[in-house]
Coordinates of C-alpha atoms in Angstrom, one line a residue:
X1 CA -80.5 -54.2 109.2
X2 CA -78.5 -53.1 106.2
X3 CA -76.9 -56.5 106.0
X4 CA -80.3 -58.2 106.0
X5 CA -81.5 -56.0 103.2
X6 CA -78.3 -56.6 101.1
X7 CA -78.8 -60.4 101.5
X8 CA -82.4 -60.1 100.4
X9 CA -81.2 -58.2 97.3
X10 CA -78.8 -61.1 96.5
X11 CA -81.6 -63.6 96.9
X12 CA -83.8 -61.7 94.5
X13 CA -81.1 -61.6 91.9
X14 CA -81.0 -65.4 91.6
X15 CA -84.2 -65.5 89.5
X16 CA -84.3 -61.9 88.1
X17 CA -84.5 -61.3 84.4
X18 CA -83.9 -57.5 84.5
X19 CA -82.0 -55.3 86.9
X20 CA -82.2 -51.5 86.7
X21 CA -79.5 -49.3 88.1
X22 CA -81.4 -46.0 88.7
X23 CA -78.1 -44.1 89.2
X24 CA -74.6 -44.8 90.4
X25 CA -74.7 -43.4 93.9
X26 CA -73.2 -45.7 96.6
X27 CA -76.5 -46.6 98.1
X28 CA -78.1 -47.6 94.7
X29 CA -75.5 -49.8 93.0
X30 CA -73.0 -52.5 93.7
X31 CA -69.5 -51.0 94.2
X32 CA -66.1 -52.3 93.3
X33 CA -64.6 -50.6 96.4
X34 CA -67.5 -51.2 98.7
X35 CA -67.1 -50.9 102.5
X36 CA -69.0 -53.3 104.8
X37 CA -72.1 -51.0 104.8
X38 CA -72.4 -51.3 101.0
X39 CA -73.3 -54.0 98.5
X40 CA -70.1 -55.1 96.7
X41 CA -69.6 -56.2 93.1
X42 CA -67.8 -59.3 94.5
X43 CA -71.0 -60.4 96.3
X44 CA -73.1 -59.9 93.2
X45 CA -70.6 -61.7 91.0
X46 CA -71.3 -64.9 92.8
X47 CA -75.0 -65.0 91.7
X48 CA -75.4 -67.3 88.7
X49 CA -78.0 -65.4 86.7
X50 CA -78.6 -64.3 83.1
X51 CA -80.3 -61.0 84.1
X52 CA -79.8 -57.9 82.0
X53 CA -78.5 -54.7 83.6
X54 CA -80.2 -51.5 82.5
X55 CA -79.0 -48.0 83.2
X56 CA -78.4 -44.7 81.6
X57 CA -74.7 -44.2 81.0
X58 CA -72.8 -41.8 83.2
X59 CA -71.6 -38.4 82.0
X60 CA -67.9 -38.6 81.2
X61 CA -67.3 -35.4 83.1
X62 CA -68.5 -37.0 86.4
X63 CA -65.4 -39.1 87.0
X64 CA -66.5 -40.7 90.2
X65 CA -69.8 -42.0 88.9
X66 CA -68.1 -43.1 85.6
X67 CA -65.6 -45.2 87.5
X68 CA -68.5 -46.9 89.4
X69 CA -70.1 -47.7 86.1
X70 CA -66.9 -49.1 84.7
X71 CA -66.2 -51.0 87.9
X72 CA -69.6 -52.7 87.6
X73 CA -69.1 -53.7 84.0
X74 CA -65.6 -55.1 84.6
X75 CA -66.4 -56.6 88.0
X76 CA -69.4 -58.5 86.8
X77 CA -68.1 -59.1 83.2
X78 CA -71.5 -57.9 81.9
X79 CA -72.5 -55.2 79.5
X80 CA -74.9 -52.5 80.7
X81 CA -77.8 -52.0 78.3
X82 CA -78.7 -48.4 77.6
X83 CA -82.1 -47.7 79.2
X84 CA -83.0 -44.5 77.5
X85 CA -85.7 -45.0 74.9
X86 CA -86.1 -48.8 75.5
X87 CA -89.6 -50.2 75.9
X88 CA -91.5 -53.4 75.5
X89 CA -95.0 -54.6 76.6
X90 CA -94.2 -54.5 80.3
X91 CA -91.0 -52.5 80.9
X92 CA -90.0 -49.1 79.7
X93 CA -87.6 -46.3 80.7
X94 CA -88.1 -42.6 80.7
X95 CA -85.5 -40.1 79.7
X96 CA -82.8 -39.3 82.4
X97 CA -84.0 -36.7 84.9
X98 CA -82.1 -34.7 87.5
X99 CA -81.2 -36.2 90.9
X100 CA -82.9 -33.3 92.7
X101 CA -82.4 -30.0 91.0
X102 CA -81.1 -29.5 87.4
X103 CA -77.5 -28.6 86.8
X104 CA -75.9 -30.2 89.9
X105 CA -73.0 -32.6 90.2
X106 CA -75.4 -35.3 91.5
X107 CA -76.1 -36.6 88.0
X108 CA -79.3 -38.0 86.6
X109 CA -81.6 -40.9 87.5
X110 CA -83.4 -43.4 85.4
X111 CA -87.1 -43.7 86.0
X112 CA -88.7 -47.1 85.2
X113 CA -92.3 -47.8 84.1
X114 CA -93.8 -51.3 84.6
X115 CA -97.2 -52.3 83.3
X116 CA -99.0 -55.6 84.1
X117 CA -102.0 -54.8 81.9
X118 CA -104.0 -53.9 85.0
X119 CA -101.9 -51.2 86.7
X120 CA -99.0 -48.9 85.7
X121 CA -96.2 -48.7 88.3
X122 CA -93.5 -46.1 88.0
X123 CA -90.3 -46.1 90.1
X124 CA -88.9 -42.6 90.3
X125 CA -85.9 -43.2 92.6
X126 CA -84.1 -40.0 93.9
X127 CA -86.1 -37.3 92.1
X128 CA -86.5 -35.4 95.4
X129 CA -89.3 -33.3 94.0
X130 CA -87.1 -30.4 93.1
X131 CA -87.7 -30.3 89.4
X132 CA -91.2 -29.6 88.0
X133 CA -90.4 -31.0 84.6
X134 CA -89.7 -34.4 86.1
X135 CA -93.2 -34.4 87.7
X136 CA -94.7 -33.6 84.3
X137 CA -92.8 -36.5 82.8
X138 CA -94.3 -38.9 85.4
X139 CA -97.8 -37.6 85.0
X140 CA -97.6 -38.0 81.3
X141 CA -97.3 -41.8 81.8
X142 CA -100.6 -41.9 83.7
X143 CA -99.3 -44.2 86.4
X144 CA -101.6 -45.8 89.0
X145 CA -98.8 -46.2 91.6
X146 CA -95.6 -44.1 91.9
X147 CA -92.6 -44.9 94.2
X148 CA -90.3 -42.0 94.7
X149 CA -87.7 -40.6 97.1
X150 CA -89.1 -37.5 98.8
X151 CA -87.2 -34.3 99.4
X152 CA -84.3 -34.4 102.0
X153 CA -86.1 -32.3 104.6
X154 CA -83.7 -33.5 107.3
X155 CA -81.1 -31.3 105.6
X156 CA -82.5 -28.1 107.0
X157 CA -79.9 -25.8 105.7
X158 CA -80.0 -27.3 102.2
X159 CA -83.8 -27.1 102.0
X160 CA -84.0 -23.4 102.9
X161 CA -85.7 -21.8 99.9
X162 CA -86.5 -25.3 98.4
X163 CA -89.2 -26.7 100.8
X164 CA -92.1 -24.9 99.2
X165 CA -91.0 -26.0 95.7
X166 CA -90.7 -29.6 96.9
X167 CA -94.1 -29.5 98.6
X168 CA -95.9 -28.0 95.5
X169 CA -94.3 -30.6 93.2
X170 CA -95.2 -33.4 95.6
X171 CA -98.8 -32.2 95.9
X172 CA -99.0 -31.9 92.1
X173 CA -98.0 -35.5 91.7
X174 CA -100.1 -36.8 94.6
X175 CA -103.2 -35.2 93.0
X176 CA -102.4 -37.1 89.7
X177 CA -101.9 -40.7 90.9
X178 CA -104.1 -43.1 93.0
X179 CA -101.2 -44.2 95.2
X180 CA -98.0 -42.2 95.9
X181 CA -95.3 -44.0 97.9
X182 CA -92.7 -41.6 99.3
X183 CA -89.7 -42.9 101.2
X184 CA -85.9 -42.8 101.4
X185 CA -84.7 -39.2 102.0
X186 CA -88.1 -38.0 103.2
X187 CA -88.2 -40.4 106.1
X188 CA -84.8 -39.7 107.5
X189 CA -86.6 -37.6 110.1
X190 CA -89.9 -37.9 111.9
X191 CA -91.3 -34.8 110.1
X192 CA -91.5 -36.9 106.9
X193 CA -94.5 -38.7 108.3
X194 CA -96.3 -35.4 108.6
X195 CA -95.7 -34.9 104.9
X196 CA -97.5 -38.2 104.1
X197 CA -100.5 -37.3 106.2
X198 CA -100.8 -33.7 104.9
X199 CA -100.2 -34.7 101.3
X200 CA -102.9 -37.4 101.5
X201 CA -105.4 -35.0 103.0
X202 CA -104.6 -32.2 100.6
X203 CA -104.6 -34.4 97.4
X204 CA -107.5 -36.7 98.3
X205 CA -105.4 -39.7 97.2
X206 CA -103.4 -42.3 99.0
X207 CA -99.9 -41.0 100.1
X208 CA -98.0 -43.6 102.1
X209 CA -94.5 -45.0 102.8
X210 CA -93.1 -48.2 101.5
X211 CA -93.8 -50.0 104.8
X212 CA -97.5 -49.0 104.6
X213 CA -97.6 -50.4 101.0
X214 CA -96.2 -53.7 102.1
X215 CA -98.4 -53.9 105.1
X216 CA -95.4 -53.7 107.5
X217 CA -95.2 -51.7 110.7
X218 CA -93.4 -48.4 110.3
X219 CA -89.9 -48.4 111.8
X220 CA -88.1 -45.1 111.4
X221 CA -84.6 -46.5 111.9
X222 CA -82.7 -43.4 110.6
X223 CA -84.9 -41.0 112.4
X224 CA -84.5 -43.1 115.6
X225 CA -80.7 -43.4 115.2
X226 CA -79.8 -41.3 118.3
X227 CA -82.2 -43.3 120.5
X228 CA -81.0 -46.6 119.2
X229 CA -77.4 -45.7 119.9
X230 CA -78.5 -44.9 123.5
X231 CA -80.1 -48.3 123.8
X232 CA -77.2 -50.1 122.2
X233 CA -74.0 -48.4 123.2
X234 CA -71.2 -48.6 120.6
X235 CA -67.6 -47.7 121.3
X236 CA -66.2 -44.6 119.7
X237 CA -63.8 -46.6 117.5
X238 CA -66.3 -49.4 116.5
X239 CA -67.4 -47.8 113.2
X240 CA -63.9 -47.4 111.9
X241 CA -63.0 -50.9 112.9
X242 CA -66.1 -52.2 111.2
X243 CA -65.3 -50.3 108.0
X244 CA -61.9 -52.0 108.1
X245 CA -63.4 -55.4 108.6
X246 CA -62.0 -55.6 112.1
X247 CA -65.3 -55.7 114.0
X248 CA -68.5 -57.8 113.8
X249 CA -72.1 -56.5 114.0
X250 CA -73.5 -59.9 115.2
X251 CA -73.3 -58.7 118.8
X252 CA -75.6 -55.8 118.1
X253 CA -77.9 -57.8 115.9
X254 CA -78.5 -60.2 118.8
X255 CA -79.1 -57.3 121.2
X256 CA -81.7 -55.8 118.8
X257 CA -83.5 -59.1 118.5
X258 CA -83.7 -59.4 122.2
X259 CA -84.9 -55.8 122.8
X260 CA -87.2 -55.1 119.9
X261 CA -89.9 -57.5 118.8
X262 CA -90.1 -55.9 115.4
X263 CA -86.4 -56.9 114.7
X264 CA -87.1 -60.6 115.1
X265 CA -87.0 -62.3 111.7

């Protein structure tokens, strides 16, 4: 599934005009040292496009993220345009906000506002609903639709003492926008679906996941991981071999297509 999505990203790049890197975590940016599970700079470099790359520059103190930023610039031979403060009739960027709570080593994320003269869409990436000021920044934009990463409730130990804060912030945002799309961290466990239902009922507005928004059937692949591994047995050493480019996933893709109707593309 990951390979299918990465290929779709590469297809979309072919006629893109602007590309936004919300932050430089490994699941949100092409990497110069990517493993087979990640999108590599080499793959992106092959796309003949004149798109602009927008991002907020990494803090020099965060060496790991700074190296990823520099690897992207050198690998693609492209400059990265500073997102902060940039705006035109359709595309604008909010100030950097925390990836989760303030003051952590996770860095900041770039939020993007897109207007088509009918609706205002705001992409809030990995805010995780752990900073109330971030919610206020979003509401100030008066968006019609917000797409955001929900809190990582699957990390039970981490969320102790944080769940109520995340819920209150999510409810505050849900009450202020017509459609709130929550995905990513929130839906790494089945309990995330309960959040969607309860937030929608409590706010009186539409709170859905990305699949709902796109009119797709819900498939909780990360939440179903244990069951999927039971259905498609994988040898103990397979993941390491795959990471070293010594194994191929095609066998399992074929099994998935045979067993699951929803996996047939």
